[in-house]
């Protein structure tokens, strides 16, 4: 996807691929990848605020927060999870598994 060093700690970055749209978040040395589209409406989660302590990202539209590890919403109005993807750092590059 990109070199790990290009990801800024505590922020989300959007990646568009063939049939998917992903928000990749770096928190310290960890990387998370979740579906970029909020499950409440078509809003990009990568524009949201990352909470490093709670490991969540907040949707900018109505404020639902999503757990970066599970994709589950932690607050309303979103009630459905967003997908999560396997992501790892290999040889300094962020690599995502897409099923
Ligand atoms: S669009 Fe994301 S919470 Fe409403």
PDB file of N, CA and C and ligand atoms in Angstrom:
ATOM      1  N   UNK A   1       0.836  -1.196   0.000  1.00  0.00           N
ATOM      2  CA  UNK A   1       0.000   0.000   0.000  1.00  0.00           C
ATOM      3  C   UNK A   1       0.876   1.254   0.000  1.00  0.00           C
ATOM      4  N   UNK A   2       1.779   1.316   0.993  1.00  0.00           N
ATOM      5  CA  UNK A   2       2.689   2.448   1.092  1.00  0.00           C
ATOM      6  C   UNK A   2       3.764   2.097   2.111  1.00  0.00           C
ATOM      7  N   UNK A   3       4.864   2.844   2.119  1.00  0.00           N
ATOM      8  CA  UNK A   3       5.850   2.632   3.182  1.00  0.00           C
ATOM      9  C   UNK A   3       5.240   2.979   4.543  1.00  0.00           C
ATOM     10  N   UNK A   4       5.559   2.169   5.538  1.00  0.00           N
ATOM     11  CA  UNK A   4       5.033   2.392   6.896  1.00  0.00           C
ATOM     12  C   UNK A   4       5.364   3.797   7.376  1.00  0.00           C
ATOM     13  N   UNK A   5       6.559   4.265   7.064  1.00  0.00           N
ATOM     14  CA  UNK A   5       7.002   5.579   7.539  1.00  0.00           C
ATOM     15  C   UNK A   5       6.170   6.734   6.987  1.00  0.00           C
ATOM     16  N   UNK A   6       5.411   6.479   5.909  1.00  0.00           N
ATOM     17  CA  UNK A   6       4.565   7.548   5.351  1.00  0.00           C
ATOM     18  C   UNK A   6       3.286   7.738   6.155  1.00  0.00           C
ATOM     19  N   UNK A   7       2.940   6.751   6.964  1.00  0.00           N
ATOM     20  CA  UNK A   7       1.732   6.886   7.787  1.00  0.00           C
ATOM     21  C   UNK A   7       2.060   7.732   9.009  1.00  0.00           C
ATOM     22  N   UNK A   8       1.186   8.681   9.277  1.00  0.00           N
ATOM     23  CA  UNK A   8       1.405   9.586  10.399  1.00  0.00           C
ATOM     24  C   UNK A   8       0.700   9.028  11.635  1.00  0.00           C
ATOM     25  N   UNK A   9       1.439   8.923  12.705  1.00  0.00           N
ATOM     26  CA  UNK A   9       0.900   8.407  13.962  1.00  0.00           C
ATOM     27  C   UNK A   9      -0.375   9.155  14.366  1.00  0.00           C
ATOM     28  N   UNK A  10      -1.399   8.381  14.692  1.00  0.00           N
ATOM     29  CA  UNK A  10      -2.628   8.979  15.201  1.00  0.00           C
ATOM     30  C   UNK A  10      -3.547   9.549  14.146  1.00  0.00           C
ATOM     31  N   UNK A  11      -3.304   9.182  12.882  1.00  0.00           N
ATOM     32  CA  UNK A  11      -4.175   9.675  11.816  1.00  0.00           C
ATOM     33  C   UNK A  11      -4.599   8.516  10.913  1.00  0.00           C
ATOM     34  N   UNK A  12      -5.629   8.781  10.128  1.00  0.00           N
ATOM     35  CA  UNK A  12      -6.122   7.796   9.171  1.00  0.00           C
ATOM     36  C   UNK A  12      -5.827   8.282   7.756  1.00  0.00           C
ATOM     37  N   UNK A  13      -5.583   7.329   6.885  1.00  0.00           N
ATOM     38  CA  UNK A  13      -5.329   7.658   5.479  1.00  0.00           C
ATOM     39  C   UNK A  13      -6.168   6.730   4.611  1.00  0.00           C
ATOM     40  N   UNK A  14      -6.787   7.295   3.616  1.00  0.00           N
ATOM     41  CA  UNK A  14      -7.673   6.527   2.741  1.00  0.00           C
ATOM     42  C   UNK A  14      -6.909   5.917   1.573  1.00  0.00           C
ATOM     43  N   UNK A  15      -7.258   4.656   1.281  1.00  0.00           N
ATOM     44  CA  UNK A  15      -6.725   3.972   0.107  1.00  0.00           C
ATOM     45  C   UNK A  15      -7.901   3.434  -0.699  1.00  0.00           C
ATOM     46  N   UNK A  16      -7.874   3.703  -1.986  1.00  0.00           N
ATOM     47  CA  UNK A  16      -8.906   3.187  -2.883  1.00  0.00           C
ATOM     48  C   UNK A  16      -8.299   2.097  -3.748  1.00  0.00           C
ATOM     49  N   UNK A  17      -8.944   0.935  -3.755  1.00  0.00           N
ATOM     50  CA  UNK A  17      -8.460  -0.159  -4.578  1.00  0.00           C
ATOM     51  C   UNK A  17      -9.550  -0.651  -5.500  1.00  0.00           C
ATOM     52  N   UNK A  18      -9.302  -1.802  -6.080  1.00  0.00           N
ATOM     53  CA  UNK A  18     -10.242  -2.399  -7.011  1.00  0.00           C
ATOM     54  C   UNK A  18     -11.406  -3.001  -6.225  1.00  0.00           C
ATOM     55  N   UNK A  19     -12.468  -2.243  -6.063  1.00  0.00           N
ATOM     56  CA  UNK A  19     -13.645  -2.748  -5.369  1.00  0.00           C
ATOM     57  C   UNK A  19     -13.625  -2.548  -3.869  1.00  0.00           C
ATOM     58  N   UNK A  20     -12.666  -1.820  -3.350  1.00  0.00           N
ATOM     59  CA  UNK A  20     -12.667  -1.569  -1.917  1.00  0.00           C
ATOM     60  C   UNK A  20     -12.163  -0.153  -1.618  1.00  0.00           C
ATOM     61  N   UNK A  21     -12.498   0.297  -0.440  1.00  0.00           N
ATOM     62  CA  UNK A  21     -12.098   1.627   0.038  1.00  0.00           C
ATOM     63  C   UNK A  21     -11.756   1.453   1.508  1.00  0.00           C
ATOM     64  N   UNK A  22     -10.532   1.723   1.864  1.00  0.00           N
ATOM     65  CA  UNK A  22     -10.045   1.357   3.188  1.00  0.00           C
ATOM     66  C   UNK A  22      -9.458   2.579   3.890  1.00  0.00           C
ATOM     67  N   UNK A  23      -9.701   2.652   5.203  1.00  0.00           N
ATOM     68  CA  UNK A  23      -9.043   3.648   6.044  1.00  0.00           C
ATOM     69  C   UNK A  23      -7.938   2.927   6.807  1.00  0.00           C
ATOM     70  N   UNK A  24      -6.708   3.351   6.602  1.00  0.00           N
ATOM     71  CA  UNK A  24      -5.562   2.752   7.283  1.00  0.00           C
ATOM     72  C   UNK A  24      -5.111   3.719   8.372  1.00  0.00           C
ATOM     73  N   UNK A  25      -4.991   3.195   9.572  1.00  0.00           N
ATOM     74  CA  UNK A  25      -4.678   4.024  10.738  1.00  0.00           C
ATOM     75  C   UNK A  25      -3.404   3.504  11.390  1.00  0.00           C
ATOM     76  N   UNK A  26      -2.519   4.427  11.698  1.00  0.00           N
ATOM     77  CA  UNK A  26      -1.321   4.066  12.449  1.00  0.00           C
ATOM     78  C   UNK A  26      -1.436   4.624  13.862  1.00  0.00           C
ATOM     79  N   UNK A  27      -1.211   3.725  14.830  1.00  0.00           N
ATOM     80  CA  UNK A  27      -1.091   4.142  16.224  1.00  0.00           C
ATOM     81  C   UNK A  27       0.221   3.572  16.729  1.00  0.00           C
ATOM     82  N   UNK A  28       1.183   4.454  16.930  1.00  0.00           N
ATOM     83  CA  UNK A  28       2.545   4.051  17.309  1.00  0.00           C
ATOM     84  C   UNK A  28       3.075   3.053  16.273  1.00  0.00           C
ATOM     85  N   UNK A  29       3.425   1.842  16.686  1.00  0.00           N
ATOM     86  CA  UNK A  29       3.967   0.866  15.741  1.00  0.00           C
ATOM     87  C   UNK A  29       2.912  -0.074  15.190  1.00  0.00           C
ATOM     88  N   UNK A  30       1.651   0.171  15.536  1.00  0.00           N
ATOM     89  CA  UNK A  30       0.568  -0.692  15.055  1.00  0.00           C
ATOM     90  C   UNK A  30      -0.170  -0.044  13.890  1.00  0.00           C
ATOM     91  N   UNK A  31      -0.671  -0.909  12.998  1.00  0.00           N
ATOM     92  CA  UNK A  31      -1.436  -0.441  11.839  1.00  0.00           C
ATOM     93  C   UNK A  31      -2.762  -1.189  11.809  1.00  0.00           C
ATOM     94  N   UNK A  32      -3.832  -0.461  11.509  1.00  0.00           N
ATOM     95  CA  UNK A  32      -5.169  -1.038  11.413  1.00  0.00           C
ATOM     96  C   UNK A  32      -5.767  -0.641  10.072  1.00  0.00           C
ATOM     97  N   UNK A  33      -6.626  -1.513   9.543  1.00  0.00           N
ATOM     98  CA  UNK A  33      -7.301  -1.207   8.284  1.00  0.00           C
ATOM     99  C   UNK A  33      -8.770  -1.573   8.424  1.00  0.00           C
ATOM    100  N   UNK A  34      -9.630  -0.594   8.242  1.00  0.00           N
ATOM    101  CA  UNK A  34     -11.075  -0.837   8.304  1.00  0.00           C
ATOM    102  C   UNK A  34     -11.725  -0.240   7.068  1.00  0.00           C
ATOM    103  N   UNK A  35     -12.934  -0.715   6.787  1.00  0.00           N
ATOM    104  CA  UNK A  35     -13.679  -0.148   5.674  1.00  0.00           C
ATOM    105  C   UNK A  35     -13.832   1.345   5.857  1.00  0.00           C
ATOM    106  N   UNK A  36     -13.572   2.081   4.798  1.00  0.00           N
ATOM    107  CA  UNK A  36     -13.562   3.546   4.912  1.00  0.00           C
ATOM    108  C   UNK A  36     -14.960   4.147   4.952  1.00  0.00           C
ATOM    109  N   UNK A  37     -15.946   3.384   4.486  1.00  0.00           N
ATOM    110  CA  UNK A  37     -17.304   3.931   4.376  1.00  0.00           C
ATOM    111  C   UNK A  37     -18.063   3.691   5.687  1.00  0.00           C
ATOM    112  N   UNK A  38     -18.486   4.766   6.335  1.00  0.00           N
ATOM    113  CA  UNK A  38     -19.266   4.642   7.563  1.00  0.00           C
ATOM    114  C   UNK A  38     -20.497   3.779   7.295  1.00  0.00           C
ATOM    115  N   UNK A  39     -20.868   2.949   8.261  1.00  0.00           N
ATOM    116  CA  UNK A  39     -22.018   2.063   8.064  1.00  0.00           C
ATOM    117  C   UNK A  39     -23.352   2.798   8.220  1.00  0.00           C
ATOM    118  N   UNK A  40     -23.319   4.045   8.639  1.00  0.00           N
ATOM    119  CA  UNK A  40     -24.541   4.834   8.783  1.00  0.00           C
ATOM    120  C   UNK A  40     -24.883   5.579   7.501  1.00  0.00           C
ATOM    121  N   UNK A  41     -23.876   6.079   6.815  1.00  0.00           N
ATOM    122  CA  UNK A  41     -24.070   6.773   5.545  1.00  0.00           C
ATOM    123  C   UNK A  41     -22.727   6.779   4.824  1.00  0.00           C
ATOM    124  N   UNK A  42     -22.746   7.212   3.581  1.00  0.00           N
ATOM    125  CA  UNK A  42     -21.525   7.150   2.773  1.00  0.00           C
ATOM    126  C   UNK A  42     -20.607   8.318   3.107  1.00  0.00           C
ATOM    127  N   UNK A  43     -19.942   8.179   4.229  1.00  0.00           N
ATOM    128  CA  UNK A  43     -18.998   9.199   4.687  1.00  0.00           C
ATOM    129  C   UNK A  43     -17.653   8.518   4.928  1.00  0.00           C
ATOM    130  N   UNK A  44     -16.581   9.192   4.540  1.00  0.00           N
ATOM    131  CA  UNK A  44     -15.247   8.606   4.651  1.00  0.00           C
ATOM    132  C   UNK A  44     -14.742   8.653   6.089  1.00  0.00           C
ATOM    133  N   UNK A  45     -14.504   7.462   6.663  1.00  0.00           N
ATOM    134  CA  UNK A  45     -14.004   7.419   8.038  1.00  0.00           C
ATOM    135  C   UNK A  45     -12.570   7.915   8.142  1.00  0.00           C
ATOM    136  N   UNK A  46     -11.844   7.893   7.039  1.00  0.00           N
ATOM    137  CA  UNK A  46     -10.454   8.352   7.103  1.00  0.00           C
ATOM    138  C   UNK A  46     -10.360   9.859   7.339  1.00  0.00           C
ATOM    139  N   UNK A  47     -11.496  10.557   7.219  1.00  0.00           N
ATOM    140  CA  UNK A  47     -11.505  11.989   7.536  1.00  0.00           C
ATOM    141  C   UNK A  47     -11.769  12.232   9.020  1.00  0.00           C
ATOM    142  N   UNK A  48     -12.026  11.147   9.743  1.00  0.00           N
ATOM    143  CA  UNK A  48     -12.411  11.281  11.142  1.00  0.00           C
ATOM    144  C   UNK A  48     -11.227  11.378  12.082  1.00  0.00           C
ATOM    145  N   UNK A  49     -11.570  11.627  13.320  1.00  0.00           N
ATOM    146  CA  UNK A  49     -10.572  11.786  14.383  1.00  0.00           C
ATOM    147  C   UNK A  49     -10.237  10.430  14.987  1.00  0.00           C
ATOM    148  N   UNK A  50      -8.948  10.151  15.104  1.00  0.00           N
ATOM    149  CA  UNK A  50      -8.494   8.902  15.708  1.00  0.00           C
ATOM    150  C   UNK A  50      -8.285   9.118  17.203  1.00  0.00           C
ATOM    151  N   UNK A  51      -8.830   8.195  18.004  1.00  0.00           N
ATOM    152  CA  UNK A  51      -8.566   8.197  19.444  1.00  0.00           C
ATOM    153  C   UNK A  51      -7.576   7.072  19.719  1.00  0.00           C
ATOM    154  N   UNK A  52      -6.351   7.446  20.005  1.00  0.00           N
ATOM    155  CA  UNK A  52      -5.285   6.446  20.183  1.00  0.00           C
ATOM    156  C   UNK A  52      -5.539   5.577  21.402  1.00  0.00           C
ATOM    157  N   UNK A  53      -6.052   6.169  22.476  1.00  0.00           N
ATOM    158  CA  UNK A  53      -6.281   5.423  23.704  1.00  0.00           C
ATOM    159  C   UNK A  53      -7.378   4.385  23.562  1.00  0.00           C
ATOM    160  N   UNK A  54      -8.471   4.771  22.915  1.00  0.00           N
ATOM    161  CA  UNK A  54      -9.599   3.854  22.739  1.00  0.00           C
ATOM    162  C   UNK A  54      -9.452   2.992  21.496  1.00  0.00           C
ATOM    163  N   UNK A  55      -8.485   3.318  20.641  1.00  0.00           N
ATOM    164  CA  UNK A  55      -8.273   2.596  19.383  1.00  0.00           C
ATOM    165  C   UNK A  55      -9.536   2.676  18.519  1.00  0.00           C
ATOM    166  N   UNK A  56     -10.013   3.898  18.327  1.00  0.00           N
ATOM    167  CA  UNK A  56     -11.228   4.109  17.530  1.00  0.00           C
ATOM    168  C   UNK A  56     -11.008   5.254  16.549  1.00  0.00           C
ATOM    169  N   UNK A  57     -11.916   5.313  15.569  1.00  0.00           N
ATOM    170  CA  UNK A  57     -11.977   6.476  14.687  1.00  0.00           C
ATOM    171  C   UNK A  57     -13.409   6.976  14.734  1.00  0.00           C
ATOM    172  N   UNK A  58     -13.562   8.299  14.731  1.00  0.00           N
ATOM    173  CA  UNK A  58     -14.887   8.916  14.861  1.00  0.00           C
ATOM    174  C   UNK A  58     -15.339   9.451  13.509  1.00  0.00           C
ATOM    175  N   UNK A  59     -16.545   9.096  13.125  1.00  0.00           N
ATOM    176  CA  UNK A  59     -17.112   9.604  11.882  1.00  0.00           C
ATOM    177  C   UNK A  59     -17.370  11.102  12.011  1.00  0.00           C
ATOM    178  N   UNK A  60     -16.970  11.845  10.988  1.00  0.00           N
ATOM    179  CA  UNK A  60     -17.113  13.302  11.069  1.00  0.00           C
ATOM    180  C   UNK A  60     -18.557  13.769  10.918  1.00  0.00           C
ATOM    181  N   UNK A  61     -19.411  12.907  10.356  1.00  0.00           N
ATOM    182  CA  UNK A  61     -20.776  13.357  10.058  1.00  0.00           C
ATOM    183  C   UNK A  61     -21.668  13.415  11.305  1.00  0.00           C
ATOM    184  N   UNK A  62     -21.804  12.278  11.993  1.00  0.00           N
ATOM    185  CA  UNK A  62     -22.700  12.234  13.160  1.00  0.00           C
ATOM    186  C   UNK A  62     -22.018  11.739  14.429  1.00  0.00           C
ATOM    187  N   UNK A  63     -20.732  11.456  14.346  1.00  0.00           N
ATOM    188  CA  UNK A  63     -19.982  11.184  15.571  1.00  0.00           C
ATOM    189  C   UNK A  63     -19.904   9.753  16.056  1.00  0.00           C
ATOM    190  N   UNK A  64     -20.417   8.792  15.292  1.00  0.00           N
ATOM    191  CA  UNK A  64     -20.231   7.404  15.726  1.00  0.00           C
ATOM    192  C   UNK A  64     -18.750   7.076  15.740  1.00  0.00           C
ATOM    193  N   UNK A  65     -18.339   6.307  16.741  1.00  0.00           N
ATOM    194  CA  UNK A  65     -16.948   5.857  16.783  1.00  0.00           C
ATOM    195  C   UNK A  65     -16.909   4.369  16.471  1.00  0.00           C
ATOM    196  N   UNK A  66     -15.857   3.947  15.769  1.00  0.00           N
ATOM    197  CA  UNK A  66     -15.699   2.555  15.368  1.00  0.00           C
ATOM    198  C   UNK A  66     -14.388   2.016  15.922  1.00  0.00           C
ATOM    199  N   UNK A  67     -14.476   0.811  16.500  1.00  0.00           N
ATOM    200  CA  UNK A  67     -13.284   0.157  17.021  1.00  0.00           C
ATOM    201  C   UNK A  67     -12.408  -0.282  15.848  1.00  0.00           C
ATOM    202  N   UNK A  68     -11.162   0.116  15.870  1.00  0.00           N
ATOM    203  CA  UNK A  68     -10.262  -0.202  14.755  1.00  0.00           C
ATOM    204  C   UNK A  68      -9.904  -1.685  14.707  1.00  0.00           C
ATOM    205  N   UNK A  69     -10.061  -2.383  15.829  1.00  0.00           N
ATOM    206  CA  UNK A  69      -9.710  -3.811  15.866  1.00  0.00           C
ATOM    207  C   UNK A  69     -10.846  -4.694  15.385  1.00  0.00           C
ATOM    208  N   UNK A  70     -12.091  -4.244  15.607  1.00  0.00           N
ATOM    209  CA  UNK A  70     -13.244  -5.095  15.285  1.00  0.00           C
ATOM    210  C   UNK A  70     -14.167  -4.498  14.234  1.00  0.00           C
ATOM    211  N   UNK A  71     -14.098  -3.191  14.030  1.00  0.00           N
ATOM    212  CA  UNK A  71     -15.007  -2.516  13.121  1.00  0.00           C
ATOM    213  C   UNK A  71     -16.363  -2.211  13.737  1.00  0.00           C
ATOM    214  N   UNK A  72     -16.575  -2.614  14.980  1.00  0.00           N
ATOM    215  CA  UNK A  72     -17.888  -2.420  15.602  1.00  0.00           C
ATOM    216  C   UNK A  72     -18.071  -0.978  16.053  1.00  0.00           C
ATOM    217  N   UNK A  73     -19.300  -0.448  15.833  1.00  0.00           N
ATOM    218  CA  UNK A  73     -19.569   0.906  16.323  1.00  0.00           C
ATOM    219  C   UNK A  73     -19.650   0.912  17.840  1.00  0.00           C
ATOM    220  N   UNK A  74     -19.098   1.960  18.420  1.00  0.00           N
ATOM    221  CA  UNK A  74     -19.102   2.102  19.876  1.00  0.00           C
ATOM    222  C   UNK A  74     -20.157   3.101  20.336  1.00  0.00           C
ATOM    223  N   UNK A  75     -20.757   3.800  19.386  1.00  0.00           N
ATOM    224  CA  UNK A  75     -21.769   4.792  19.741  1.00  0.00           C
ATOM    225  C   UNK A  75     -22.704   4.999  18.564  1.00  0.00           C
ATOM    226  N   UNK A  76     -23.916   5.447  18.868  1.00  0.00           N
ATOM    227  CA  UNK A  76     -24.922   5.709  17.844  1.00  0.00           C
ATOM    228  C   UNK A  76     -24.566   6.982  17.072  1.00  0.00           C
ATOM    229  N   UNK A  77     -25.131   7.185  15.905  1.00  0.00           N
ATOM    230  CA  UNK A  77     -26.261   6.464  15.314  1.00  0.00           C
ATOM    231  C   UNK A  77     -25.889   5.194  14.525  1.00  0.00           C
ATOM    232  N   UNK A  78     -24.629   4.952  14.233  1.00  0.00           N
ATOM    233  CA  UNK A  78     -24.284   3.735  13.489  1.00  0.00           C
ATOM    234  C   UNK A  78     -24.547   2.519  14.377  1.00  0.00           C
ATOM    235  N   UNK A  79     -25.108   1.484  13.793  1.00  0.00           N
ATOM    236  CA  UNK A  79     -25.397   0.256  14.546  1.00  0.00           C
ATOM    237  C   UNK A  79     -24.725  -0.963  13.925  1.00  0.00           C
ATOM    238  N   UNK A  80     -24.284  -0.849  12.687  1.00  0.00           N
ATOM    239  CA  UNK A  80     -23.658  -1.991  12.014  1.00  0.00           C
ATOM    240  C   UNK A  80     -22.140  -1.789  11.943  1.00  0.00           C
ATOM    241  N   UNK A  81     -21.395  -2.886  12.017  1.00  0.00           N
ATOM    242  CA  UNK A  81     -19.934  -2.765  11.931  1.00  0.00           C
ATOM    243  C   UNK A  81     -19.479  -2.451  10.512  1.00  0.00           C
ATOM    244  N   UNK A  82     -18.279  -1.955  10.414  1.00  0.00           N
ATOM    245  CA  UNK A  82     -17.605  -1.832   9.113  1.00  0.00           C
ATOM    246  C   UNK A  82     -16.595  -2.981   9.041  1.00  0.00           C
ATOM    247  N   UNK A  83     -16.222  -3.398   7.834  1.00  0.00           N
ATOM    248  CA  UNK A  83     -15.272  -4.514   7.734  1.00  0.00           C
ATOM    249  C   UNK A  83     -13.887  -4.141   8.244  1.00  0.00           C
ATOM    250  N   UNK A  84     -13.190  -5.132   8.740  1.00  0.00           N
ATOM    251  CA  UNK A  84     -11.785  -4.946   9.107  1.00  0.00           C
ATOM    252  C   UNK A  84     -10.942  -5.852   8.204  1.00  0.00           C
ATOM    253  N   UNK A  85      -9.727  -5.448   7.961  1.00  0.00           N
ATOM    254  CA  UNK A  85      -8.845  -6.176   7.046  1.00  0.00           C
ATOM    255  C   UNK A  85      -7.529  -6.499   7.739  1.00  0.00           C
ATOM    256  N   UNK A  86      -6.978  -7.641   7.325  1.00  0.00           N
ATOM    257  CA  UNK A  86      -5.651  -8.030   7.810  1.00  0.00           C
ATOM    258  C   UNK A  86      -4.624  -7.085   7.207  1.00  0.00           C
ATOM    259  N   UNK A  87      -3.813  -6.508   8.049  1.00  0.00           N
ATOM    260  CA  UNK A  87      -2.773  -5.612   7.557  1.00  0.00           C
ATOM    261  C   UNK A  87      -1.522  -5.817   8.390  1.00  0.00           C
ATOM    262  N   UNK A  88      -0.377  -5.769   7.732  1.00  0.00           N
ATOM    263  CA  UNK A  88       0.890  -5.944   8.457  1.00  0.00           C
ATOM    264  C   UNK A  88       1.974  -5.128   7.762  1.00  0.00           C
ATOM    265  N   UNK A  89       3.079  -5.002   8.459  1.00  0.00           N
ATOM    266  CA  UNK A  89       4.230  -4.299   7.884  1.00  0.00           C
ATOM    267  C   UNK A  89       5.270  -5.350   7.506  1.00  0.00           C
ATOM    268  N   UNK A  90       5.646  -5.355   6.231  1.00  0.00           N
ATOM    269  CA  UNK A  90       6.620  -6.316   5.741  1.00  0.00           C
ATOM    270  C   UNK A  90       7.703  -5.557   4.972  1.00  0.00           C
ATOM    271  N   UNK A  91       8.923  -5.697   5.433  1.00  0.00           N
ATOM    272  CA  UNK A  91      10.060  -5.007   4.807  1.00  0.00           C
ATOM    273  C   UNK A  91       9.799  -3.508   4.699  1.00  0.00           C
ATOM    274  N   UNK A  92       9.171  -2.954   5.739  1.00  0.00           N
ATOM    275  CA  UNK A  92       8.938  -1.515   5.768  1.00  0.00           C
ATOM    276  C   UNK A  92       7.725  -1.061   4.984  1.00  0.00           C
ATOM    277  N   UNK A  93       7.023  -2.006   4.349  1.00  0.00           N
ATOM    278  CA  UNK A  93       5.830  -1.653   3.572  1.00  0.00           C
ATOM    279  C   UNK A  93       4.569  -2.151   4.266  1.00  0.00           C
ATOM    280  N   UNK A  94       3.499  -1.368   4.174  1.00  0.00           N
ATOM    281  CA  UNK A  94       2.224  -1.784   4.701  1.00  0.00           C
ATOM    282  C   UNK A  94       1.544  -2.679   3.665  1.00  0.00           C
ATOM    283  N   UNK A  95       1.209  -3.884   4.101  1.00  0.00           N
ATOM    284  CA  UNK A  95       0.619  -4.876   3.188  1.00  0.00           C
ATOM    285  C   UNK A  95      -0.732  -5.283   3.734  1.00  0.00           C
ATOM    286  N   UNK A  96      -1.732  -5.281   2.870  1.00  0.00           N
ATOM    287  CA  UNK A  96      -3.089  -5.649   3.301  1.00  0.00           C
ATOM    288  C   UNK A  96      -3.540  -6.885   2.553  1.00  0.00           C
ATOM    289  N   UNK A  97      -4.202  -7.777   3.300  1.00  0.00           N
ATOM    290  CA  UNK A  97      -4.779  -8.967   2.684  1.00  0.00           C
ATOM    291  C   UNK A  97      -6.209  -8.634   2.285  1.00  0.00           C
ATOM    292  N   UNK A  98      -6.541  -8.789   1.020  1.00  0.00           N
ATOM    293  CA  UNK A  98      -7.912  -8.554   0.553  1.00  0.00           C
ATOM    294  C   UNK A  98      -8.464  -9.887   0.072  1.00  0.00           C
ATOM    295  N   UNK A  99      -9.550 -10.306   0.720  1.00  0.00           N
ATOM    296  CA  UNK A  99     -10.157 -11.604   0.363  1.00  0.00           C
ATOM    297  C   UNK A  99     -10.879 -11.515  -0.966  1.00  0.00           C
TER     298      UNK A  99
HETATM  299  S1  LIG B   1     -22.590   9.085   8.588  1.00  0.00           S
HETATM  300 FE1  LIG B   1     -21.216   8.250  10.038  1.00  0.00          FE
HETATM  301  S2  LIG B   1     -22.325   8.360  11.885  1.00  0.00           S
HETATM  302 FE2  LIG B   1     -23.730   9.120  10.427  1.00  0.00          FE
END
